[in-house]
Amino acid sequence: MEYKIDGGNLPVLKMLLQPGEAVECESGAMSWMDNEIEMQTTTGGGLGKMLGRMFTQENAFMNTYVAHRTGEIAFSAKFPGSIKAVRVTPGNGIIVQKGSFLASCGNIQSEVYIHQKLGRGLFGGEGFLMRRFTGDGMVFLEVDGSAHEYEIPAGDCKIVDTGYVAAMSESCRMEIKTVKGITNMLFGGEGLFNTVVYGPGKVILQSMPVVSTAMLLYQYMPHPSNNGNS
């Protein structure tokens, strides 16, 4: 299977499938394809898998596209940003933020990843539930803004503003910690909490979380006054 990512800040994943090759995605994710490719809609592993995807704000059903002859299929990002290709191998899975899965190929399994500590879900921008992808193949992710990849050695960590973690190796550990110092908390402009990702493993950070962008745009939108007039 060959692929390329075009489009700059409005990216499109284009995959050239050979006869018998297949790619899996959420229902509705395909943008365009050649006539040589056929769609098959499934629950993607049964009722449990389907409900898990719903909890992480993804579509309940999955589509598998199979090439009968050589043909191209394309997937467009839903928001300006990046598409990141991640290689998954046995024992080296990846945990990603909800809603970022675009497509996968190969022998890839997915499941809901639940934070073990309450604070991670309450105060981390990544939420209670993320998704874990394991197996052997490629996983393609939508990243808000540009993607920045770091390798964190064992015993070290990366301190990240909440919401900026797009994905991390399953060998990494995530904690939510309070910003130190009352002055820093009140006047530092970085909020009360940070996300800390501990190694060993890889972390992919995103430069423009869609939630932060939406809050910024909201400030410039007209709002009804208290008496109901615009």
JSON list of C-alpha atoms in Angstrom, two decimals:
[
{"chain": "A", "resi": 1, "resn": "MET", "atom": "CA", "xyz": [0.00, 0.00, 0.00]},
{"chain": "A", "resi": 2, "resn": "GLU", "atom": "CA", "xyz": [1.34, 3.41, -1.01]},
{"chain": "A", "resi": 3, "resn": "TYR", "atom": "CA", "xyz": [0.19, 6.70, 0.52]},
{"chain": "A", "resi": 4, "resn": "LYS", "atom": "CA", "xyz": [0.93, 10.40, 0.42]},
{"chain": "A", "resi": 5, "resn": "ILE", "atom": "CA", "xyz": [-0.37, 13.41, 2.34]},
{"chain": "A", "resi": 6, "resn": "ASP", "atom": "CA", "xyz": [-1.15, 16.50, 0.24]},
{"chain": "A", "resi": 7, "resn": "GLY", "atom": "CA", "xyz": [-2.82, 19.84, 0.84]},
{"chain": "A", "resi": 8, "resn": "GLY", "atom": "CA", "xyz": [-0.63, 21.65, 3.38]},
{"chain": "A", "resi": 9, "resn": "ASN", "atom": "CA", "xyz": [-2.77, 22.99, 6.24]},
{"chain": "A", "resi": 10, "resn": "LEU", "atom": "CA", "xyz": [-5.89, 21.46, 4.65]},
{"chain": "A", "resi": 11, "resn": "PRO", "atom": "CA", "xyz": [-4.49, 17.94, 4.35]},
{"chain": "A", "resi": 12, "resn": "VAL", "atom": "CA", "xyz": [-5.76, 14.98, 2.37]},
{"chain": "A", "resi": 13, "resn": "LEU", "atom": "CA", "xyz": [-4.54, 11.41, 2.80]},
{"chain": "A", "resi": 14, "resn": "LYS", "atom": "CA", "xyz": [-4.33, 9.66, -0.59]},
{"chain": "A", "resi": 15, "resn": "MET", "atom": "CA", "xyz": [-3.82, 5.90, -0.58]},
{"chain": "A", "resi": 16, "resn": "LEU", "atom": "CA", "xyz": [-3.09, 3.75, -3.62]},
{"chain": "A", "resi": 17, "resn": "LEU", "atom": "CA", "xyz": [-4.46, 0.28, -2.96]},
{"chain": "A", "resi": 18, "resn": "GLN", "atom": "CA", "xyz": [-3.34, -2.80, -4.85]},
{"chain": "A", "resi": 19, "resn": "PRO", "atom": "CA", "xyz": [-5.77, -5.68, -5.55]},
{"chain": "A", "resi": 20, "resn": "GLY", "atom": "CA", "xyz": [-6.79, -7.29, -2.26]},
{"chain": "A", "resi": 21, "resn": "GLU", "atom": "CA", "xyz": [-5.49, -4.46, -0.07]},
{"chain": "A", "resi": 22, "resn": "ALA", "atom": "CA", "xyz": [-7.90, -2.75, 2.33]},
{"chain": "A", "resi": 23, "resn": "VAL", "atom": "CA", "xyz": [-8.16, 0.34, 4.51]},
{"chain": "A", "resi": 24, "resn": "GLU", "atom": "CA", "xyz": [-10.47, 0.85, 7.48]},
{"chain": "A", "resi": 25, "resn": "CYS", "atom": "CA", "xyz": [-12.02, 4.13, 8.60]},
{"chain": "A", "resi": 26, "resn": "GLU", "atom": "CA", "xyz": [-14.99, 5.62, 10.39]},
{"chain": "A", "resi": 27, "resn": "SER", "atom": "CA", "xyz": [-18.25, 5.71, 8.46]},
{"chain": "A", "resi": 28, "resn": "GLY", "atom": "CA", "xyz": [-18.43, 8.93, 6.45]},
{"chain": "A", "resi": 29, "resn": "ALA", "atom": "CA", "xyz": [-14.66, 9.55, 6.47]},
{"chain": "A", "resi": 30, "resn": "MET", "atom": "CA", "xyz": [-14.01, 8.79, 2.78]},
{"chain": "A", "resi": 31, "resn": "SER", "atom": "CA", "xyz": [-13.72, 11.87, 0.55]},
{"chain": "A", "resi": 32, "resn": "TRP", "atom": "CA", "xyz": [-13.32, 10.30, -2.91]},
{"chain": "A", "resi": 33, "resn": "MET", "atom": "CA", "xyz": [-12.21, 7.03, -4.47]},
{"chain": "A", "resi": 34, "resn": "ASP", "atom": "CA", "xyz": [-11.80, 5.17, -7.75]},
{"chain": "A", "resi": 35, "resn": "ASN", "atom": "CA", "xyz": [-14.43, 2.76, -9.03]},
{"chain": "A", "resi": 36, "resn": "GLU", "atom": "CA", "xyz": [-12.05, -0.17, -8.46]},
{"chain": "A", "resi": 37, "resn": "ILE", "atom": "CA", "xyz": [-12.64, 0.05, -4.70]},
{"chain": "A", "resi": 38, "resn": "GLU", "atom": "CA", "xyz": [-15.64, -1.37, -2.85]},
{"chain": "A", "resi": 39, "resn": "MET", "atom": "CA", "xyz": [-17.06, -0.32, 0.55]},
{"chain": "A", "resi": 40, "resn": "GLN", "atom": "CA", "xyz": [-18.12, -2.74, 3.31]},
{"chain": "A", "resi": 41, "resn": "THR", "atom": "CA", "xyz": [-19.82, -1.34, 6.46]},
{"chain": "A", "resi": 42, "resn": "THR", "atom": "CA", "xyz": [-19.50, -3.28, 9.75]},
{"chain": "A", "resi": 43, "resn": "THR", "atom": "CA", "xyz": [-19.67, -2.76, 13.51]},
{"chain": "A", "resi": 44, "resn": "GLY", "atom": "CA", "xyz": [-15.89, -3.04, 13.56]},
{"chain": "A", "resi": 45, "resn": "GLY", "atom": "CA", "xyz": [-15.66, -5.88, 16.07]},
{"chain": "A", "resi": 46, "resn": "GLY", "atom": "CA", "xyz": [-19.12, -6.23, 17.60]},
{"chain": "A", "resi": 47, "resn": "LEU", "atom": "CA", "xyz": [-21.37, -4.28, 19.94]},
{"chain": "A", "resi": 48, "resn": "GLY", "atom": "CA", "xyz": [-18.66, -3.61, 22.54]},
{"chain": "A", "resi": 49, "resn": "LYS", "atom": "CA", "xyz": [-16.31, -2.03, 20.01]},
{"chain": "A", "resi": 50, "resn": "MET", "atom": "CA", "xyz": [-19.17, -0.02, 18.55]},
{"chain": "A", "resi": 51, "resn": "LEU", "atom": "CA", "xyz": [-20.18, 1.42, 21.93]},
{"chain": "A", "resi": 52, "resn": "GLY", "atom": "CA", "xyz": [-16.55, 2.18, 22.73]},
{"chain": "A", "resi": 53, "resn": "ARG", "atom": "CA", "xyz": [-16.22, 4.32, 19.63]},
{"chain": "A", "resi": 54, "resn": "MET", "atom": "CA", "xyz": [-19.42, 6.18, 20.52]},
{"chain": "A", "resi": 55, "resn": "PHE", "atom": "CA", "xyz": [-18.03, 7.01, 23.97]},
{"chain": "A", "resi": 56, "resn": "THR", "atom": "CA", "xyz": [-14.94, 8.55, 22.38]},
{"chain": "A", "resi": 57, "resn": "GLN", "atom": "CA", "xyz": [-17.05, 10.73, 20.05]},
{"chain": "A", "resi": 58, "resn": "GLU", "atom": "CA", "xyz": [-16.43, 8.60, 16.97]},
{"chain": "A", "resi": 59, "resn": "ASN", "atom": "CA", "xyz": [-18.93, 6.98, 14.64]},
{"chain": "A", "resi": 60, "resn": "ALA", "atom": "CA", "xyz": [-20.42, 3.70, 15.80]},
{"chain": "A", "resi": 61, "resn": "PHE", "atom": "CA", "xyz": [-19.90, 1.94, 12.47]},
{"chain": "A", "resi": 62, "resn": "MET", "atom": "CA", "xyz": [-16.70, 1.31, 10.54]},
{"chain": "A", "resi": 63, "resn": "ASN", "atom": "CA", "xyz": [-16.15, 1.15, 6.79]},
{"chain": "A", "resi": 64, "resn": "THR", "atom": "CA", "xyz": [-13.64, -1.15, 5.14]},
{"chain": "A", "resi": 65, "resn": "TYR", "atom": "CA", "xyz": [-12.61, -0.29, 1.58]},
{"chain": "A", "resi": 66, "resn": "VAL", "atom": "CA", "xyz": [-11.21, -3.18, -0.46]},
{"chain": "A", "resi": 67, "resn": "ALA", "atom": "CA", "xyz": [-9.51, -2.80, -3.85]},
{"chain": "A", "resi": 68, "resn": "HIS", "atom": "CA", "xyz": [-10.54, -5.31, -6.53]},
{"chain": "A", "resi": 69, "resn": "ARG", "atom": "CA", "xyz": [-8.09, -3.64, -8.91]},
{"chain": "A", "resi": 70, "resn": "THR", "atom": "CA", "xyz": [-5.47, -0.94, -8.35]},
{"chain": "A", "resi": 71, "resn": "GLY", "atom": "CA", "xyz": [-7.20, 2.28, -7.29]},
{"chain": "A", "resi": 72, "resn": "GLU", "atom": "CA", "xyz": [-6.91, 5.41, -5.16]},
{"chain": "A", "resi": 73, "resn": "ILE", "atom": "CA", "xyz": [-8.95, 6.42, -2.13]},
{"chain": "A", "resi": 74, "resn": "ALA", "atom": "CA", "xyz": [-8.69, 9.74, -0.27]},
{"chain": "A", "resi": 75, "resn": "PHE", "atom": "CA", "xyz": [-9.55, 10.97, 3.23]},
{"chain": "A", "resi": 76, "resn": "SER", "atom": "CA", "xyz": [-9.71, 14.67, 4.09]},
{"chain": "A", "resi": 77, "resn": "ALA", "atom": "CA", "xyz": [-9.14, 16.17, 7.52]},
{"chain": "A", "resi": 78, "resn": "LYS", "atom": "CA", "xyz": [-12.21, 17.70, 9.16]},
{"chain": "A", "resi": 79, "resn": "PHE", "atom": "CA", "xyz": [-10.28, 20.68, 10.55]},
{"chain": "A", "resi": 80, "resn": "PRO", "atom": "CA", "xyz": [-7.24, 22.67, 9.33]},
{"chain": "A", "resi": 81, "resn": "GLY", "atom": "CA", "xyz": [-4.14, 20.98, 10.67]},
{"chain": "A", "resi": 82, "resn": "SER", "atom": "CA", "xyz": [-2.07, 17.90, 9.91]},
{"chain": "A", "resi": 83, "resn": "ILE", "atom": "CA", "xyz": [-2.40, 14.22, 9.14]},
{"chain": "A", "resi": 84, "resn": "LYS", "atom": "CA", "xyz": [0.16, 12.07, 10.96]},
{"chain": "A", "resi": 85, "resn": "ALA", "atom": "CA", "xyz": [1.10, 8.54, 9.89]},
{"chain": "A", "resi": 86, "resn": "VAL", "atom": "CA", "xyz": [2.06, 6.31, 12.83]},
{"chain": "A", "resi": 87, "resn": "ARG", "atom": "CA", "xyz": [3.63, 2.86, 12.49]},
{"chain": "A", "resi": 88, "resn": "VAL", "atom": "CA", "xyz": [2.23, 0.40, 15.04]},
{"chain": "A", "resi": 89, "resn": "THR", "atom": "CA", "xyz": [4.07, -2.86, 15.75]},
{"chain": "A", "resi": 90, "resn": "PRO", "atom": "CA", "xyz": [3.39, -5.70, 18.23]},
{"chain": "A", "resi": 91, "resn": "GLY", "atom": "CA", "xyz": [4.15, -4.41, 21.73]},
{"chain": "A", "resi": 92, "resn": "ASN", "atom": "CA", "xyz": [4.39, -0.81, 20.51]},
{"chain": "A", "resi": 93, "resn": "GLY", "atom": "CA", "xyz": [0.85, 0.51, 20.43]},
{"chain": "A", "resi": 94, "resn": "ILE", "atom": "CA", "xyz": [-0.30, 4.12, 20.57]},
{"chain": "A", "resi": 95, "resn": "ILE", "atom": "CA", "xyz": [-2.87, 6.01, 22.64]},
{"chain": "A", "resi": 96, "resn": "VAL", "atom": "CA", "xyz": [-4.61, 8.91, 20.90]},
{"chain": "A", "resi": 97, "resn": "GLN", "atom": "CA", "xyz": [-7.06, 11.66, 21.79]},
{"chain": "A", "resi": 98, "resn": "LYS", "atom": "CA", "xyz": [-10.71, 10.97, 21.04]},
{"chain": "A", "resi": 99, "resn": "GLY", "atom": "CA", "xyz": [-11.91, 11.94, 17.61]},
{"chain": "A", "resi": 100, "resn": "SER", "atom": "CA", "xyz": [-8.46, 11.98, 15.99]},
{"chain": "A", "resi": 101, "resn": "PHE", "atom": "CA", "xyz": [-8.59, 8.60, 14.22]},
{"chain": "A", "resi": 102, "resn": "LEU", "atom": "CA", "xyz": [-8.75, 8.96, 10.43]},
{"chain": "A", "resi": 103, "resn": "ALA", "atom": "CA", "xyz": [-7.90, 5.56, 8.92]},
{"chain": "A", "resi": 104, "resn": "SER", "atom": "CA", "xyz": [-5.82, 2.42, 9.40]},
{"chain": "A", "resi": 105, "resn": "CYS", "atom": "CA", "xyz": [-4.44, -0.44, 7.33]},
{"chain": "A", "resi": 106, "resn": "GLY", "atom": "CA", "xyz": [-2.91, -3.76, 8.26]},
{"chain": "A", "resi": 107, "resn": "ASN", "atom": "CA", "xyz": [-3.75, -5.86, 11.32]},
{"chain": "A", "resi": 108, "resn": "ILE", "atom": "CA", "xyz": [-4.85, -3.06, 13.66]},
{"chain": "A", "resi": 109, "resn": "GLN", "atom": "CA", "xyz": [-7.09, -3.45, 16.73]},
{"chain": "A", "resi": 110, "resn": "SER", "atom": "CA", "xyz": [-8.60, -0.57, 18.68]},
{"chain": "A", "resi": 111, "resn": "GLU", "atom": "CA", "xyz": [-10.13, -0.25, 22.13]},
{"chain": "A", "resi": 112, "resn": "VAL", "atom": "CA", "xyz": [-11.17, 2.42, 24.61]},
{"chain": "A", "resi": 113, "resn": "TYR", "atom": "CA", "xyz": [-8.38, 3.61, 26.90]},
{"chain": "A", "resi": 114, "resn": "ILE", "atom": "CA", "xyz": [-9.75, 4.76, 30.28]},
{"chain": "A", "resi": 115, "resn": "HIS", "atom": "CA", "xyz": [-7.71, 6.99, 32.58]},
{"chain": "A", "resi": 116, "resn": "GLN", "atom": "CA", "xyz": [-7.11, 5.29, 35.90]},
{"chain": "A", "resi": 117, "resn": "LYS", "atom": "CA", "xyz": [-7.22, 8.50, 37.95]},
{"chain": "A", "resi": 118, "resn": "LEU", "atom": "CA", "xyz": [-10.21, 10.83, 38.18]},
{"chain": "A", "resi": 119, "resn": "GLY", "atom": "CA", "xyz": [-8.12, 14.01, 37.94]},
{"chain": "A", "resi": 120, "resn": "ARG", "atom": "CA", "xyz": [-6.78, 13.09, 34.52]},
{"chain": "A", "resi": 121, "resn": "GLY", "atom": "CA", "xyz": [-10.27, 13.11, 33.08]},
{"chain": "A", "resi": 122, "resn": "LEU", "atom": "CA", "xyz": [-11.61, 16.12, 34.99]},
{"chain": "A", "resi": 123, "resn": "PHE", "atom": "CA", "xyz": [-8.74, 18.52, 34.40]},
{"chain": "A", "resi": 124, "resn": "GLY", "atom": "CA", "xyz": [-6.86, 17.15, 31.40]},
{"chain": "A", "resi": 125, "resn": "GLY", "atom": "CA", "xyz": [-7.88, 18.44, 28.01]},
{"chain": "A", "resi": 126, "resn": "GLU", "atom": "CA", "xyz": [-7.69, 14.88, 26.68]},
{"chain": "A", "resi": 127, "resn": "GLY", "atom": "CA", "xyz": [-10.73, 13.79, 28.75]},
{"chain": "A", "resi": 128, "resn": "PHE", "atom": "CA", "xyz": [-11.54, 10.55, 30.56]},
{"chain": "A", "resi": 129, "resn": "LEU", "atom": "CA", "xyz": [-11.50, 8.38, 27.45]},
{"chain": "A", "resi": 130, "resn": "MET", "atom": "CA", "xyz": [-8.88, 8.03, 24.75]},
{"chain": "A", "resi": 131, "resn": "ARG", "atom": "CA", "xyz": [-8.28, 5.28, 22.19]},
{"chain": "A", "resi": 132, "resn": "ARG", "atom": "CA", "xyz": [-5.57, 2.63, 22.10]},
{"chain": "A", "resi": 133, "resn": "PHE", "atom": "CA", "xyz": [-4.40, 1.12, 18.80]},
{"chain": "A", "resi": 134, "resn": "THR", "atom": "CA", "xyz": [-2.36, -2.07, 18.80]},
{"chain": "A", "resi": 135, "resn": "GLY", "atom": "CA", "xyz": [-1.29, -4.72, 16.29]},
{"chain": "A", "resi": 136, "resn": "ASP", "atom": "CA", "xyz": [0.84, -4.45, 13.17]},
{"chain": "A", "resi": 137, "resn": "GLY", "atom": "CA", "xyz": [0.15, -1.78, 10.57]},
{"chain": "A", "resi": 138, "resn": "MET", "atom": "CA", "xyz": [-0.34, 1.94, 9.99]},
{"chain": "A", "resi": 139, "resn": "VAL", "atom": "CA", "xyz": [-2.65, 4.32, 11.82]},
{"chain": "A", "resi": 140, "resn": "PHE", "atom": "CA", "xyz": [-3.39, 7.76, 10.37]},
{"chain": "A", "resi": 141, "resn": "LEU", "atom": "CA", "xyz": [-4.37, 10.53, 12.78]},
{"chain": "A", "resi": 142, "resn": "GLU", "atom": "CA", "xyz": [-5.86, 14.00, 12.43]},
{"chain": "A", "resi": 143, "resn": "VAL", "atom": "CA", "xyz": [-3.82, 16.52, 14.41]},
{"chain": "A", "resi": 144, "resn": "ASP", "atom": "CA", "xyz": [-5.12, 20.01, 15.26]},
{"chain": "A", "resi": 145, "resn": "GLY", "atom": "CA", "xyz": [-2.58, 22.44, 13.81]},
{"chain": "A", "resi": 146, "resn": "SER", "atom": "CA", "xyz": [0.97, 21.22, 13.21]},
{"chain": "A", "resi": 147, "resn": "ALA", "atom": "CA", "xyz": [2.31, 17.96, 14.71]},
{"chain": "A", "resi": 148, "resn": "HIS", "atom": "CA", "xyz": [5.46, 17.92, 16.85]},
{"chain": "A", "resi": 149, "resn": "GLU", "atom": "CA", "xyz": [7.00, 14.59, 17.84]},
{"chain": "A", "resi": 150, "resn": "TYR", "atom": "CA", "xyz": [9.32, 14.00, 20.79]},
{"chain": "A", "resi": 151, "resn": "GLU", "atom": "CA", "xyz": [11.04, 10.91, 22.15]},
{"chain": "A", "resi": 152, "resn": "ILE", "atom": "CA", "xyz": [10.92, 10.93, 25.97]},
{"chain": "A", "resi": 153, "resn": "PRO", "atom": "CA", "xyz": [13.56, 8.75, 27.65]},
{"chain": "A", "resi": 154, "resn": "ALA", "atom": "CA", "xyz": [12.84, 6.70, 30.76]},
{"chain": "A", "resi": 155, "resn": "GLY", "atom": "CA", "xyz": [12.89, 8.84, 33.90]},
{"chain": "A", "resi": 156, "resn": "ASP", "atom": "CA", "xyz": [12.15, 12.04, 31.98]},
{"chain": "A", "resi": 157, "resn": "CYS", "atom": "CA", "xyz": [8.91, 13.84, 31.15]},
{"chain": "A", "resi": 158, "resn": "LYS", "atom": "CA", "xyz": [7.37, 16.56, 29.00]},
{"chain": "A", "resi": 159, "resn": "ILE", "atom": "CA", "xyz": [5.13, 19.23, 30.59]},
{"chain": "A", "resi": 160, "resn": "VAL", "atom": "CA", "xyz": [2.29, 20.19, 28.25]},
{"chain": "A", "resi": 161, "resn": "ASP", "atom": "CA", "xyz": [-0.62, 22.60, 28.48]},
{"chain": "A", "resi": 162, "resn": "THR", "atom": "CA", "xyz": [-3.89, 20.67, 28.70]},
{"chain": "A", "resi": 163, "resn": "GLY", "atom": "CA", "xyz": [-5.33, 19.74, 25.33]},
{"chain": "A", "resi": 164, "resn": "TYR", "atom": "CA", "xyz": [-2.04, 19.77, 23.41]},
{"chain": "A", "resi": 165, "resn": "VAL", "atom": "CA", "xyz": [-1.33, 16.01, 23.62]},
{"chain": "A", "resi": 166, "resn": "ALA", "atom": "CA", "xyz": [-2.50, 14.39, 20.38]},
{"chain": "A", "resi": 167, "resn": "ALA", "atom": "CA", "xyz": [-1.03, 10.92, 20.94]},
{"chain": "A", "resi": 168, "resn": "MET", "atom": "CA", "xyz": [1.58, 9.00, 22.93]},
{"chain": "A", "resi": 169, "resn": "SER", "atom": "CA", "xyz": [3.14, 5.56, 23.01]},
{"chain": "A", "resi": 170, "resn": "GLU", "atom": "CA", "xyz": [1.30, 3.07, 25.19]},
{"chain": "A", "resi": 171, "resn": "SER", "atom": "CA", "xyz": [4.54, 2.78, 27.20]},
{"chain": "A", "resi": 172, "resn": "CYS", "atom": "CA", "xyz": [4.14, 6.42, 28.31]},
{"chain": "A", "resi": 173, "resn": "ARG", "atom": "CA", "xyz": [2.27, 7.51, 31.42]},
{"chain": "A", "resi": 174, "resn": "MET", "atom": "CA", "xyz": [0.14, 10.65, 31.73]},
{"chain": "A", "resi": 175, "resn": "GLU", "atom": "CA", "xyz": [-0.52, 12.68, 34.87]},
{"chain": "A", "resi": 176, "resn": "ILE", "atom": "CA", "xyz": [-2.40, 15.93, 35.53]},
{"chain": "A", "resi": 177, "resn": "LYS", "atom": "CA", "xyz": [-0.54, 18.25, 37.90]},
{"chain": "A", "resi": 178, "resn": "THR", "atom": "CA", "xyz": [-1.38, 21.60, 39.46]},
{"chain": "A", "resi": 179, "resn": "VAL", "atom": "CA", "xyz": [0.67, 24.61, 38.36]},
{"chain": "A", "resi": 180, "resn": "LYS", "atom": "CA", "xyz": [3.07, 25.49, 41.16]},
{"chain": "A", "resi": 181, "resn": "GLY", "atom": "CA", "xyz": [2.74, 28.84, 42.95]},
{"chain": "A", "resi": 182, "resn": "ILE", "atom": "CA", "xyz": [-0.44, 30.82, 43.63]},
{"chain": "A", "resi": 183, "resn": "THR", "atom": "CA", "xyz": [0.81, 33.80, 41.58]},
{"chain": "A", "resi": 184, "resn": "ASN", "atom": "CA", "xyz": [1.55, 31.52, 38.63]},
{"chain": "A", "resi": 185, "resn": "MET", "atom": "CA", "xyz": [-1.90, 29.96, 38.93]},
{"chain": "A", "resi": 186, "resn": "LEU", "atom": "CA", "xyz": [-3.78, 33.27, 39.09]},
{"chain": "A", "resi": 187, "resn": "PHE", "atom": "CA", "xyz": [-1.78, 35.47, 36.73]},
{"chain": "A", "resi": 188, "resn": "GLY", "atom": "CA", "xyz": [0.33, 33.15, 34.57]},
{"chain": "A", "resi": 189, "resn": "GLY", "atom": "CA", "xyz": [-2.38, 32.75, 31.96]},
{"chain": "A", "resi": 190, "resn": "GLU", "atom": "CA", "xyz": [-1.73, 29.00, 31.64]},
{"chain": "A", "resi": 191, "resn": "GLY", "atom": "CA", "xyz": [-4.64, 27.79, 33.76]},
{"chain": "A", "resi": 192, "resn": "LEU", "atom": "CA", "xyz": [-4.50, 25.72, 36.94]},
{"chain": "A", "resi": 193, "resn": "PHE", "atom": "CA", "xyz": [-3.31, 22.40, 35.53]},
{"chain": "A", "resi": 194, "resn": "ASN", "atom": "CA", "xyz": [-0.73, 20.95, 33.17]},
{"chain": "A", "resi": 195, "resn": "THR", "atom": "CA", "xyz": [-0.52, 17.54, 31.54]},
{"chain": "A", "resi": 196, "resn": "VAL", "atom": "CA", "xyz": [2.73, 15.70, 32.27]},
{"chain": "A", "resi": 197, "resn": "VAL", "atom": "CA", "xyz": [3.74, 12.83, 29.98]},
{"chain": "A", "resi": 198, "resn": "TYR", "atom": "CA", "xyz": [6.40, 10.46, 31.38]},
{"chain": "A", "resi": 199, "resn": "GLY", "atom": "CA", "xyz": [8.68, 8.28, 29.27]},
{"chain": "A", "resi": 200, "resn": "PRO", "atom": "CA", "xyz": [9.88, 6.02, 27.94]},
{"chain": "A", "resi": 201, "resn": "GLY", "atom": "CA", "xyz": [8.12, 6.50, 24.65]},
{"chain": "A", "resi": 202, "resn": "LYS", "atom": "CA", "xyz": [7.02, 8.96, 22.01]},
{"chain": "A", "resi": 203, "resn": "VAL", "atom": "CA", "xyz": [4.59, 11.85, 22.33]},
{"chain": "A", "resi": 204, "resn": "ILE", "atom": "CA", "xyz": [2.93, 13.75, 19.48]},
{"chain": "A", "resi": 205, "resn": "LEU", "atom": "CA", "xyz": [1.87, 17.29, 20.37]},
{"chain": "A", "resi": 206, "resn": "GLN", "atom": "CA", "xyz": [-0.53, 19.51, 18.43]},
{"chain": "A", "resi": 207, "resn": "SER", "atom": "CA", "xyz": [-0.08, 23.26, 18.05]},
{"chain": "A", "resi": 208, "resn": "MET", "atom": "CA", "xyz": [-3.73, 24.34, 17.76]},
{"chain": "A", "resi": 209, "resn": "PRO", "atom": "CA", "xyz": [-6.27, 22.28, 19.77]},
{"chain": "A", "resi": 210, "resn": "VAL", "atom": "CA", "xyz": [-9.69, 22.72, 18.22]},
{"chain": "A", "resi": 211, "resn": "VAL", "atom": "CA", "xyz": [-11.25, 23.48, 21.64]},
{"chain": "A", "resi": 212, "resn": "SER", "atom": "CA", "xyz": [-8.82, 26.38, 22.22]},
{"chain": "A", "resi": 213, "resn": "THR", "atom": "CA", "xyz": [-9.51, 27.70, 18.72]},
{"chain": "A", "resi": 214, "resn": "ALA", "atom": "CA", "xyz": [-13.28, 27.52, 19.25]},
{"chain": "A", "resi": 215, "resn": "MET", "atom": "CA", "xyz": [-13.01, 29.44, 22.54]},
{"chain": "A", "resi": 216, "resn": "LEU", "atom": "CA", "xyz": [-10.91, 32.13, 20.85]},
{"chain": "A", "resi": 217, "resn": "LEU", "atom": "CA", "xyz": [-13.40, 32.53, 17.99]},
{"chain": "A", "resi": 218, "resn": "TYR", "atom": "CA", "xyz": [-16.29, 32.61, 20.45]},
{"chain": "A", "resi": 219, "resn": "GLN", "atom": "CA", "xyz": [-14.98, 35.90, 21.88]},
{"chain": "A", "resi": 220, "resn": "TYR", "atom": "CA", "xyz": [-15.53, 37.58, 18.50]},
{"chain": "A", "resi": 221, "resn": "MET", "atom": "CA", "xyz": [-19.02, 36.25, 17.86]},
{"chain": "A", "resi": 222, "resn": "PRO", "atom": "CA", "xyz": [-22.09, 38.40, 18.53]},
{"chain": "A", "resi": 223, "resn": "HIS", "atom": "CA", "xyz": [-24.01, 37.23, 21.62]},
{"chain": "A", "resi": 224, "resn": "PRO", "atom": "CA", "xyz": [-27.59, 37.97, 22.65]},
{"chain": "A", "resi": 225, "resn": "SER", "atom": "CA", "xyz": [-27.94, 40.58, 25.37]},
{"chain": "A", "resi": 226, "resn": "ASN", "atom": "CA", "xyz": [-29.60, 39.78, 28.65]},
{"chain": "A", "resi": 227, "resn": "ASN", "atom": "CA", "xyz": [-32.92, 41.14, 27.39]},
{"chain": "A", "resi": 228, "resn": "GLY", "atom": "CA", "xyz": [-32.87, 38.80, 24.39]},
{"chain": "A", "resi": 229, "resn": "ASN", "atom": "CA", "xyz": [-31.90, 41.40, 21.77]},
{"chain": "A", "resi": 230, "resn": "SER", "atom": "CA", "xyz": [-28.91, 40.71, 19.47]}
]
